[in-house]
mmCIF file of C-alpha atoms in Angstrom:
data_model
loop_
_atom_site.group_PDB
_atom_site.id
_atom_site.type_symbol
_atom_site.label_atom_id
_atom_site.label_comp_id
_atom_site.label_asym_id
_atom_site.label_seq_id
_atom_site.Cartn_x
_atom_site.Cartn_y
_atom_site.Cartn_z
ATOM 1 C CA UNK H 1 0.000 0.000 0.000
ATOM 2 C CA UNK H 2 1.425 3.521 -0.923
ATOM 3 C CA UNK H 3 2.006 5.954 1.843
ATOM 4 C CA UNK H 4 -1.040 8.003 0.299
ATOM 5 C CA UNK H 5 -3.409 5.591 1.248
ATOM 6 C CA UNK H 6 -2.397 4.800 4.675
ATOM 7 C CA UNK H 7 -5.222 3.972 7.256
ATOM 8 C CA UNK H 8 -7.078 6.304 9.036
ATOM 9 C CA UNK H 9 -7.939 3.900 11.563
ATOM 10 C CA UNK H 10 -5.832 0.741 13.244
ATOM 11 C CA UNK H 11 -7.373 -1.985 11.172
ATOM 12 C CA UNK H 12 -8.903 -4.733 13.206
ATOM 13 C CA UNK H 13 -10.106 -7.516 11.597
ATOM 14 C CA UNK H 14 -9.970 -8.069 7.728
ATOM 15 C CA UNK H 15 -13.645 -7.682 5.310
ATOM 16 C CA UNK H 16 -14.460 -10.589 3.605
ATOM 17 C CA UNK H 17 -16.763 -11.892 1.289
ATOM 18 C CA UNK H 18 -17.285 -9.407 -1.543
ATOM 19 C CA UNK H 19 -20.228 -10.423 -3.425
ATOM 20 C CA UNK H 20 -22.064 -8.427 -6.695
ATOM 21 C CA UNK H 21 -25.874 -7.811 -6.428
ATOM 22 C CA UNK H 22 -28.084 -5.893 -9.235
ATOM 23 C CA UNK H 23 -29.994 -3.059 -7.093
ATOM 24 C CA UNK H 24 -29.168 0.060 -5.276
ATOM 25 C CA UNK H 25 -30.658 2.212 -2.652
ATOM 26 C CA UNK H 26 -34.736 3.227 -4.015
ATOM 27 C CA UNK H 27 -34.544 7.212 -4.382
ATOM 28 C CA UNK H 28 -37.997 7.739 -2.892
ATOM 29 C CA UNK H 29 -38.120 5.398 -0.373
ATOM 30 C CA UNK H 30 -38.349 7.852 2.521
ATOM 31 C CA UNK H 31 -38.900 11.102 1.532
ATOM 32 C CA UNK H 32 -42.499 10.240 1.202
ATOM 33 C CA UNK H 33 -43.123 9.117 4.724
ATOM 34 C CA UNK H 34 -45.154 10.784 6.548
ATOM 35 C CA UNK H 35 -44.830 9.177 9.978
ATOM 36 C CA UNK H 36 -41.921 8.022 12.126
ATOM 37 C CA UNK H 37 -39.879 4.181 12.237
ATOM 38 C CA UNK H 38 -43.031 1.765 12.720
ATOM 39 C CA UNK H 39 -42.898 0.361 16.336
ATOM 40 C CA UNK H 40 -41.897 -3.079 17.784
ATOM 41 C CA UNK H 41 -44.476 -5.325 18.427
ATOM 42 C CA UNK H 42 -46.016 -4.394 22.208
ATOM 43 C CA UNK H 43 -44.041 -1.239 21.658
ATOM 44 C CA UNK H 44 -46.849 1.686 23.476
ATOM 45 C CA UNK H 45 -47.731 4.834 21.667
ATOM 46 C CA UNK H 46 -45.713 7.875 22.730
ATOM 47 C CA UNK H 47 -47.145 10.295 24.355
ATOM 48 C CA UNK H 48 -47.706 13.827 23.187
ATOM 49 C CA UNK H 49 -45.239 16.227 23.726
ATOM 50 C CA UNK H 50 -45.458 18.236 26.738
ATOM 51 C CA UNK H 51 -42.406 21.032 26.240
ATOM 52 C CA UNK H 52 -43.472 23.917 25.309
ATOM 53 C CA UNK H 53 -42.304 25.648 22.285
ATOM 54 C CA UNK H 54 -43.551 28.677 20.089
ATOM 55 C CA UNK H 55 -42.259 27.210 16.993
ATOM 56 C CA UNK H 56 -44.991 25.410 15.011
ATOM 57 C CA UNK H 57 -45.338 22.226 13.890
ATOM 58 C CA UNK H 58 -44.160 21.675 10.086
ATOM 59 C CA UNK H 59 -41.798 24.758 10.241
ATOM 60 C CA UNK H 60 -38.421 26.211 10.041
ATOM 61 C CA UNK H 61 -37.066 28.838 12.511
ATOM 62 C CA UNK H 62 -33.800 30.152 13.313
ATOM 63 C CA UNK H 63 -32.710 30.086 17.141
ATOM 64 C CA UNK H 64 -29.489 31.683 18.596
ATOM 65 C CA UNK H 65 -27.476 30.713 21.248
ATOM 66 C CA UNK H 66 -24.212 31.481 23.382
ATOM 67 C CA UNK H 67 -21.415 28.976 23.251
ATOM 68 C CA UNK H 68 -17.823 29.691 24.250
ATOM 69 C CA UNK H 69 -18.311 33.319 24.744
ATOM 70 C CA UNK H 70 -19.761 33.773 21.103
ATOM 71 C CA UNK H 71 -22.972 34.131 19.961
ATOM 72 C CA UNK H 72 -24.225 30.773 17.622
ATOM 73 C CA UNK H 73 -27.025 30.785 15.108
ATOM 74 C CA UNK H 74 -28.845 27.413 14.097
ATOM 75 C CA UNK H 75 -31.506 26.616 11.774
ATOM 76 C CA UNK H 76 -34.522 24.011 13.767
ATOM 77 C CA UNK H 77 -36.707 22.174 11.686
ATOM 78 C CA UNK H 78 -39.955 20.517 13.298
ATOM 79 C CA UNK H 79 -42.101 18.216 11.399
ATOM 80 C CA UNK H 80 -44.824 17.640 10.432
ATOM 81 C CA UNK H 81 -47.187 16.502 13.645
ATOM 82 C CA UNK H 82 -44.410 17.390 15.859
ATOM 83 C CA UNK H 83 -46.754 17.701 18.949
ATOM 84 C CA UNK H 84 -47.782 14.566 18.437
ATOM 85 C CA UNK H 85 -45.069 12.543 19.962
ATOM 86 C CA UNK H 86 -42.301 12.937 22.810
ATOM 87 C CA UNK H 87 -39.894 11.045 21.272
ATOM 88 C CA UNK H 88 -38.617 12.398 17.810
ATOM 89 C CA UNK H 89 -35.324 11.600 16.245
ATOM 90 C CA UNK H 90 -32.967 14.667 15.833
ATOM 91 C CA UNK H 91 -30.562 15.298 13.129
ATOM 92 C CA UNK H 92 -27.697 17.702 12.802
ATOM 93 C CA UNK H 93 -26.844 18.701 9.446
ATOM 94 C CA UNK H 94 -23.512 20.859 9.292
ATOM 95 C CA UNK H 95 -22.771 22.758 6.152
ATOM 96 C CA UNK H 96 -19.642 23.009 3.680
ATOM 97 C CA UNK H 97 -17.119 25.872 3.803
ATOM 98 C CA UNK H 98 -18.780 29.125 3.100
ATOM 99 C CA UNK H 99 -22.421 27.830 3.015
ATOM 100 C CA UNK H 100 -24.653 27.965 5.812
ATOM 101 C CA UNK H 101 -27.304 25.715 7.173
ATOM 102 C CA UNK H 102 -29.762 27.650 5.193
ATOM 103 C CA UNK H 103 -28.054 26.211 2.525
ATOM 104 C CA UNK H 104 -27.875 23.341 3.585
ATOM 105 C CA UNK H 105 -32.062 22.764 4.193
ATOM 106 C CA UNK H 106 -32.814 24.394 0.652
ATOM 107 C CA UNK H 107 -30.902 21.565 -1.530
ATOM 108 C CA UNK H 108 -30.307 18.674 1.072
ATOM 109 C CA UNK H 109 -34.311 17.811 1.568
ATOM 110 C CA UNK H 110 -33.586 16.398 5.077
ATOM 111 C CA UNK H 111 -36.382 18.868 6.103
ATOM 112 C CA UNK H 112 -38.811 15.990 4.326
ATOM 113 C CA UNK H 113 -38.037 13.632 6.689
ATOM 114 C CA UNK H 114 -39.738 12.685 10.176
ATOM 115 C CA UNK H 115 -37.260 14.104 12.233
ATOM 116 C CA UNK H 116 -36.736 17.339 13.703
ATOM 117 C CA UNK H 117 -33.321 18.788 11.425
ATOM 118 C CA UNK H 118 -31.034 21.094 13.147
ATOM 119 C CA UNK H 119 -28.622 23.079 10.828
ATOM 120 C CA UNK H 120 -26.007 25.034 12.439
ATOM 121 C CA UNK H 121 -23.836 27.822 10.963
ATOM 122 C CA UNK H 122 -20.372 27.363 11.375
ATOM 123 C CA UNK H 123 -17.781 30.865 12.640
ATOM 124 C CA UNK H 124 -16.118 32.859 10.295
ATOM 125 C CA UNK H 125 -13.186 30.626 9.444
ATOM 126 C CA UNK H 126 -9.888 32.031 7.899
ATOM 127 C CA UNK H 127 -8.601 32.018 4.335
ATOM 128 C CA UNK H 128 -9.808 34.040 0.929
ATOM 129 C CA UNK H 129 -13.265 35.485 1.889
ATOM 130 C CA UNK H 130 -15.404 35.942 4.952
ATOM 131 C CA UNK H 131 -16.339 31.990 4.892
ATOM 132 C CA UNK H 132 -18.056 29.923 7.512
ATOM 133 C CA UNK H 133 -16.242 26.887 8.557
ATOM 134 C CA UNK H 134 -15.820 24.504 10.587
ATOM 135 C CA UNK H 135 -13.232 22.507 13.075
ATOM 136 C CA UNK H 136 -10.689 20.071 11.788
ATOM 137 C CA UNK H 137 -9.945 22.359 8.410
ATOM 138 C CA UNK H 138 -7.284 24.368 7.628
ATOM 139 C CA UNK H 139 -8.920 27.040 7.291
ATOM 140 C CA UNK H 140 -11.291 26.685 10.786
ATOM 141 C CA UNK H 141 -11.987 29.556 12.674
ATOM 142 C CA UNK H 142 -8.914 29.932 15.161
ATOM 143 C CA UNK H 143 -9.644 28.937 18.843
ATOM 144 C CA UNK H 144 -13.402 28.221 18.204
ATOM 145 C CA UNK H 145 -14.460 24.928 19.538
ATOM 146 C CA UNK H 146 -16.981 23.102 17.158
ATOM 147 C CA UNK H 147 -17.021 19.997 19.485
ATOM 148 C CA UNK H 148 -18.326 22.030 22.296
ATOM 149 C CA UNK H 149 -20.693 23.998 20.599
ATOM 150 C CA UNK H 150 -22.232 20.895 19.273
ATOM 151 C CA UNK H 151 -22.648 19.583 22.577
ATOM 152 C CA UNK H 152 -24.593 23.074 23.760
ATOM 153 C CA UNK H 153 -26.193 22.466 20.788
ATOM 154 C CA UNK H 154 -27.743 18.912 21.714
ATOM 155 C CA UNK H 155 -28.466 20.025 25.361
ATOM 156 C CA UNK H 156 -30.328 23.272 24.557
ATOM 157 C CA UNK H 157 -32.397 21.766 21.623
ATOM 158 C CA UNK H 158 -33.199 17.912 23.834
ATOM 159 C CA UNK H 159 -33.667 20.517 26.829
ATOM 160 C CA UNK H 160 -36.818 21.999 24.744
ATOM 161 C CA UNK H 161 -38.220 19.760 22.444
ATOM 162 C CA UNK H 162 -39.333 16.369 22.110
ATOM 163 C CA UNK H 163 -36.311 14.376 21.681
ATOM 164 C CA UNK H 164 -35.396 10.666 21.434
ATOM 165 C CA UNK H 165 -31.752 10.931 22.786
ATOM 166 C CA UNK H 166 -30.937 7.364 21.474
ATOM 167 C CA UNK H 167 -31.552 8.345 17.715
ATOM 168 C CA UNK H 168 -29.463 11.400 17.559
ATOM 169 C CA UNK H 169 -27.439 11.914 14.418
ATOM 170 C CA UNK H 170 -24.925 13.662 12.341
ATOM 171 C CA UNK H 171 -24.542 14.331 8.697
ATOM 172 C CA UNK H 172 -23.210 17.296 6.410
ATOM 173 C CA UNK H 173 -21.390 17.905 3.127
ATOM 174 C CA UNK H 174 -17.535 18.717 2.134
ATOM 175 C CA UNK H 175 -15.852 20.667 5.743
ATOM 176 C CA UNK H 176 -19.044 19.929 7.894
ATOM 177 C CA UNK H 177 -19.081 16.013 6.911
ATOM 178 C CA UNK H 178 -15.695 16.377 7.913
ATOM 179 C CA UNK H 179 -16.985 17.515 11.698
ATOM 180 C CA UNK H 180 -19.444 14.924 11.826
ATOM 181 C CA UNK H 181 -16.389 12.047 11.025
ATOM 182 C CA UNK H 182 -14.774 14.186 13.999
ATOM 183 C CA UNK H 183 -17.799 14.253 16.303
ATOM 184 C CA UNK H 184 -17.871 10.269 15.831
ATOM 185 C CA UNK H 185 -14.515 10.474 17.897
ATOM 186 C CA UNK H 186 -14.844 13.105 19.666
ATOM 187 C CA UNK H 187 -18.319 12.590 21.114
ATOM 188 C CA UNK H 188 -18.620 8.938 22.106
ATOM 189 C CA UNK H 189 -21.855 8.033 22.925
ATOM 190 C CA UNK H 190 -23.525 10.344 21.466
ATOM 191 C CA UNK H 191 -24.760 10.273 18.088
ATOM 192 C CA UNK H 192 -26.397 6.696 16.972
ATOM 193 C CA UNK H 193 -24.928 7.083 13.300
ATOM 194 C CA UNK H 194 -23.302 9.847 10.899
ATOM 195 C CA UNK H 195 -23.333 10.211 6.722
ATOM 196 C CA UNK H 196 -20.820 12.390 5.914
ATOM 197 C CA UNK H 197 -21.363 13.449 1.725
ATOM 198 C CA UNK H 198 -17.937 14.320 0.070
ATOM 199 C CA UNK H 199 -16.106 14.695 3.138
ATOM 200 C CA UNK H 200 -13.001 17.069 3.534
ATOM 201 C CA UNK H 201 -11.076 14.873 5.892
ATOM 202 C CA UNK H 202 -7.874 16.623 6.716
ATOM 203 C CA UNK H 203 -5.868 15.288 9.829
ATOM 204 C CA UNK H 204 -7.776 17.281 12.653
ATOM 205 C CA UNK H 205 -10.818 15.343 11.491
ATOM 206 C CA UNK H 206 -9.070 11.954 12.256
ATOM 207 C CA UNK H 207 -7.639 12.981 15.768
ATOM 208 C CA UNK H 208 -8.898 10.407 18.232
ATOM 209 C CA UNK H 209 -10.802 7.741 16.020
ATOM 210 C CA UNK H 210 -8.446 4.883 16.730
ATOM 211 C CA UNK H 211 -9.234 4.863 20.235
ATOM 212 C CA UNK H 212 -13.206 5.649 19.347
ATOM 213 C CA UNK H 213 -16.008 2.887 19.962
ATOM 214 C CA UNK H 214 -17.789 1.113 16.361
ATOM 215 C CA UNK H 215 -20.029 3.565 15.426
ATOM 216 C CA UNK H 216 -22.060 3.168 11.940
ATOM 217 C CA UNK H 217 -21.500 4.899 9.191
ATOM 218 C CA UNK H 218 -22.773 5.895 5.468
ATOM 219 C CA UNK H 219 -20.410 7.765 3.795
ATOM 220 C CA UNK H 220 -21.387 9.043 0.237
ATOM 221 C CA UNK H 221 -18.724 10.801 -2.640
ATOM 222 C CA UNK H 222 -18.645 11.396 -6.152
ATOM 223 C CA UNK H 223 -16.201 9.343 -7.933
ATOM 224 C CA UNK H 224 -15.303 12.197 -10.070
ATOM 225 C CA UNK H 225 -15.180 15.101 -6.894
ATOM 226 C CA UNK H 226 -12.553 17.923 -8.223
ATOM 227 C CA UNK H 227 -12.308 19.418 -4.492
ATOM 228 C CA UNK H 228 -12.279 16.743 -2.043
ATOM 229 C CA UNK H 229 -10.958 13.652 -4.750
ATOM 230 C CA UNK H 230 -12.452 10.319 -4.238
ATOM 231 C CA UNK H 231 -8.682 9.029 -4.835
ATOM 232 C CA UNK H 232 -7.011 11.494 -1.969
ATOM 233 C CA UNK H 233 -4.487 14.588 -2.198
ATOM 234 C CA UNK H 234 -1.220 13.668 -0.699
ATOM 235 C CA UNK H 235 -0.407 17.230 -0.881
ATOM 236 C CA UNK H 236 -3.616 18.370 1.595
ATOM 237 C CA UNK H 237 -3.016 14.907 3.213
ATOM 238 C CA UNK H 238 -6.515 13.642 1.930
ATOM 239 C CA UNK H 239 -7.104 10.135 2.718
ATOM 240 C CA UNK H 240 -8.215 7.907 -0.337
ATOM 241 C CA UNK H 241 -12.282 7.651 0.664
ATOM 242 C CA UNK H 242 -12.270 3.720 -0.213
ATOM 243 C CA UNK H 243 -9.655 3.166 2.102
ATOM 244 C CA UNK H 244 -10.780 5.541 4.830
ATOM 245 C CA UNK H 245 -14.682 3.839 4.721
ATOM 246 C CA UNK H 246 -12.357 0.243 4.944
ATOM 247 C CA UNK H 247 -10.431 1.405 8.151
ATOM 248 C CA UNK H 248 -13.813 2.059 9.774
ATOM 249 C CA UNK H 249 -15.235 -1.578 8.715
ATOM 250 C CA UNK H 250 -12.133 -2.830 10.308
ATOM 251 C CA UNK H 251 -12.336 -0.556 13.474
ATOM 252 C CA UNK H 252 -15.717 -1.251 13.714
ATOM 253 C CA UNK H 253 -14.848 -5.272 13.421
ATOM 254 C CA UNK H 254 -17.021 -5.885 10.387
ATOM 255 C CA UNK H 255 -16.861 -9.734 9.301
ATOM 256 C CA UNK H 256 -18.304 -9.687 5.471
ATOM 257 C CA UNK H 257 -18.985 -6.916 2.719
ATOM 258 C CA UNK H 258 -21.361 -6.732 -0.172
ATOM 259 C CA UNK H 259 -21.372 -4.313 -2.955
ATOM 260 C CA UNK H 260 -24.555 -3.567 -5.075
ATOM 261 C CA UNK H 261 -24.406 -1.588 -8.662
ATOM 262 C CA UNK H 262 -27.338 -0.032 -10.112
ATOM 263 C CA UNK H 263 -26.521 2.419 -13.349
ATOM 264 C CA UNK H 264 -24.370 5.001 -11.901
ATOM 265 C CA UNK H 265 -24.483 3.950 -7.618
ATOM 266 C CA UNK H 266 -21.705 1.330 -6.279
ATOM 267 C CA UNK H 267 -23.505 0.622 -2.701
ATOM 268 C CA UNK H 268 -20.815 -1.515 -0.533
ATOM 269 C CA UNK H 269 -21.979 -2.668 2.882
ATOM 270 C CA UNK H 270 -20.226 -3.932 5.481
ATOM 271 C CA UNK H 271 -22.326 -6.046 8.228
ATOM 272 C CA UNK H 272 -21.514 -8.702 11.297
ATOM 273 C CA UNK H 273 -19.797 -5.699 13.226
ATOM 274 C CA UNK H 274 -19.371 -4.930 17.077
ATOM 275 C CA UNK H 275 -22.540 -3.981 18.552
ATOM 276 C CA UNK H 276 -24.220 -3.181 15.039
ATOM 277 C CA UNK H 277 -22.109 -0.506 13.754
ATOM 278 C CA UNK H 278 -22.264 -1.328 10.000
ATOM 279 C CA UNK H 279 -20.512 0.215 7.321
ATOM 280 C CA UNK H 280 -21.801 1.601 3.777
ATOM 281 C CA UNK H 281 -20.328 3.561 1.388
ATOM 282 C CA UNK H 282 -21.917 4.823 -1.795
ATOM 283 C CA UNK H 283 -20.028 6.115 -4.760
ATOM 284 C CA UNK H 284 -21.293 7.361 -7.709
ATOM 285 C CA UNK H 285 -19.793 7.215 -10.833
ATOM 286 C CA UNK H 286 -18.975 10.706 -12.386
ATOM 287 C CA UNK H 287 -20.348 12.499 -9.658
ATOM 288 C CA UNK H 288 -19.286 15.961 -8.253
ATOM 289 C CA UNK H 289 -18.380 17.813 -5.409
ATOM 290 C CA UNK H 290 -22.551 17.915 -4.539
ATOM 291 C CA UNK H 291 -25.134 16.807 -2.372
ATOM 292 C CA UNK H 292 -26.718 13.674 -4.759
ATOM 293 C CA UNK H 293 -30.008 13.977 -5.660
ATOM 294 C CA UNK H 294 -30.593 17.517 -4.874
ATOM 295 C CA UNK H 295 -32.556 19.704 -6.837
ATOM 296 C CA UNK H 296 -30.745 23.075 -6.080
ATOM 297 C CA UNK H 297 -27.037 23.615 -6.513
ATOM 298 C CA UNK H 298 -24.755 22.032 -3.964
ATOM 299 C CA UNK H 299 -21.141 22.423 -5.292
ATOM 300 C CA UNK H 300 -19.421 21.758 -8.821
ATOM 301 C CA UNK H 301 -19.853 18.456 -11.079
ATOM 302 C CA UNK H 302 -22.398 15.677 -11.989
ATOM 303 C CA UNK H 303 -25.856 15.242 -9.567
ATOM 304 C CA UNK H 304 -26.890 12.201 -10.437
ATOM 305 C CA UNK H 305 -30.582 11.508 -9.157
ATOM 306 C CA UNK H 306 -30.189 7.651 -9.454
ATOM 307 C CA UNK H 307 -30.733 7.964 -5.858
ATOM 308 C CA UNK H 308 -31.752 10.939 -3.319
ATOM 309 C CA UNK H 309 -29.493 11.584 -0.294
ATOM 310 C CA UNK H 310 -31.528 12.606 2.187
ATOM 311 C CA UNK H 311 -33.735 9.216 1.557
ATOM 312 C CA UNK H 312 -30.487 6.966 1.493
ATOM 313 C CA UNK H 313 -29.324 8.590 4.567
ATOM 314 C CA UNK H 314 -32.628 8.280 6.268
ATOM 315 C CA UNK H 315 -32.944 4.526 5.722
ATOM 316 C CA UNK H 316 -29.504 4.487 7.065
ATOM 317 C CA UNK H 317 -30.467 5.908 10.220
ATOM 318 C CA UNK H 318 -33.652 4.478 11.105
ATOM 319 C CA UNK H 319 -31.905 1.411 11.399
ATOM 320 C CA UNK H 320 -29.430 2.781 14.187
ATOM 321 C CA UNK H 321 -30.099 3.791 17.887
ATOM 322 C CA UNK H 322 -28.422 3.935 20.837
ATOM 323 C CA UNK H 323 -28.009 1.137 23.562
ATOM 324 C CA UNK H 324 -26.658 0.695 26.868
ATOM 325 C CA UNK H 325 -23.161 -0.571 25.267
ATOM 326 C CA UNK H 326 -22.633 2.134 23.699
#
């Protein structure tokens, strides 16, 4: 192996068992549900929720708050029949350098799923440009502490709203997927699953994650990505994506792998891991720097719509909680 693909993670077992199927992920599957993960059998109702809020149901409404002595803005999304249930899943959806989580909810369609959607907006990072960024970059803002402010994040939005704290989870695109592959280190315990799409992992994103429990993960790039390559950039020290999605099968001792094709989507799927924490990757063929399937301009390149993000990384999720272990 060359020294431009090294690991990311200390491997721990080896993947075997590569075997070609014919489908890939549906691209509707969950964008048109209307209601939450269907219950276990016996499972009761949940209740109502009882916290009061004066955001409606089925909107979007920026919130501010103060974390390490600055002032943070975020983006909450409640769904539709929000006051319906105590027990919602919540997802954080952090955007790419110089975007914002605005951004981020107009081409991403995470707002369509069940789940409340957070979408923070990253400090003024340094570099050409007055850009939002966030931690583990180059460019990050100096001495602002993305880790922590996602934590005051969680705690003021569980502390008011209806919140399932077992299905909490992380996703983003380009320098925010690269915080949520930090958070997965950085926050043990904490976030049932992340999907970072065409992450920018640079070094400070990768501090920690040897020593950091299985956690699942879907990670999603376009094969043909100009900015973050699917391949790596020795010079930025870019990990090759394929090998980086491999070191977490191994950290997360995955047994056997299976890789599906359908027209422009190679879906490969790690399973038998510790304490559930598969693997998937999905890379598409000729694809961009973008957020797949989105209507409204993400970044540079190809959007295929073979599939739709936001309903590949739902199905992903809904699958993933939680548990005592860990």
């Amino acid at each position: 192996m060359s020294p431009r693909h090294s690991r990311v993670l200390a491997p721990a077992v080896a993947v075997v068992a590569v075997a070609a199927l014919s489908l890939a992920p549906s691209a509707t599957s969950a964008l048109t549900r209307t209601t939450d993960q269907p219950r276990a059998a016996g499972e009761s109702r949940p209740a109502s929720c009882a916290k009061a809020t004066d955001q409606e149901p089925d909107s979007s409404q920026k919130h501010e708050l103060t974390s390490g002595d600055l002032e943070r803005s975020y983006v909450l999304r409640l769904p539709e029949g929000y006051d319906r249930r105590d027990d919602w899943p919540l997802i954080v959806a952090f955007h790419g350098r110089g975007s914002t989580g605005v951004e981020v909810e107009g081409y991403s369609e995470l707002s369509d799923l069940p789940a409340v959607v957070a979408y923070p907006d990253g400090a003024i990072g340094t570099g050409s440009g007055h850009r939002k960024a966030w931690q583990g970059a180059p460019y990050e803002a100096p001495g602002v502490d993305d880790v922590a402010f996602t934590r005051d994040l969680l705690t003021a939005i569980e502390a008011d709203h209806c919140i399932d704290p077992t299905r909490v989870y992380a996703t983003g695109k380009s320098n925010g997927a690269g915080l949520a592959a930090l958070l997965a280190c950085r926050l043990p315990g904490t976030f049932a699953a992340i999907a970072p799409v065409a992450p920018a992992l640079y070094p400070a994103t990768r501090t920690g994650c040897a020593e950091a429990p299985a956690t699942p993960i879907l990670q999603i790039h376009g094969v043909a990505d100009a900015t973050i390559p699917y391949e790596g950039d020795p010079d930025r020290d870019l990990p090759a994506i394929p090998e980086w999605v491999q070191g977490w099968a191994e950290h997360n001792g995955c047994t056997t792998s299976r890789t599906r094709t359908k027209r422009d989507i190679e879906t490969t799927r790690w399973t038998g891991c510790d304490q559930g924490a598969e693997v998937q990757h999905v890379a598409v063929e000729g694809g961009g720097h973008v957020w797949p399937g989105g209507d409204i301009y993400s970044g540079g390149g190809h959007v295929t719509h073979t599939i739709e993000s936001a309903s590949v990384i739902w199905d992903f999720f809904s699958r993933h909680r939680l548990t005592s272990e860990g």
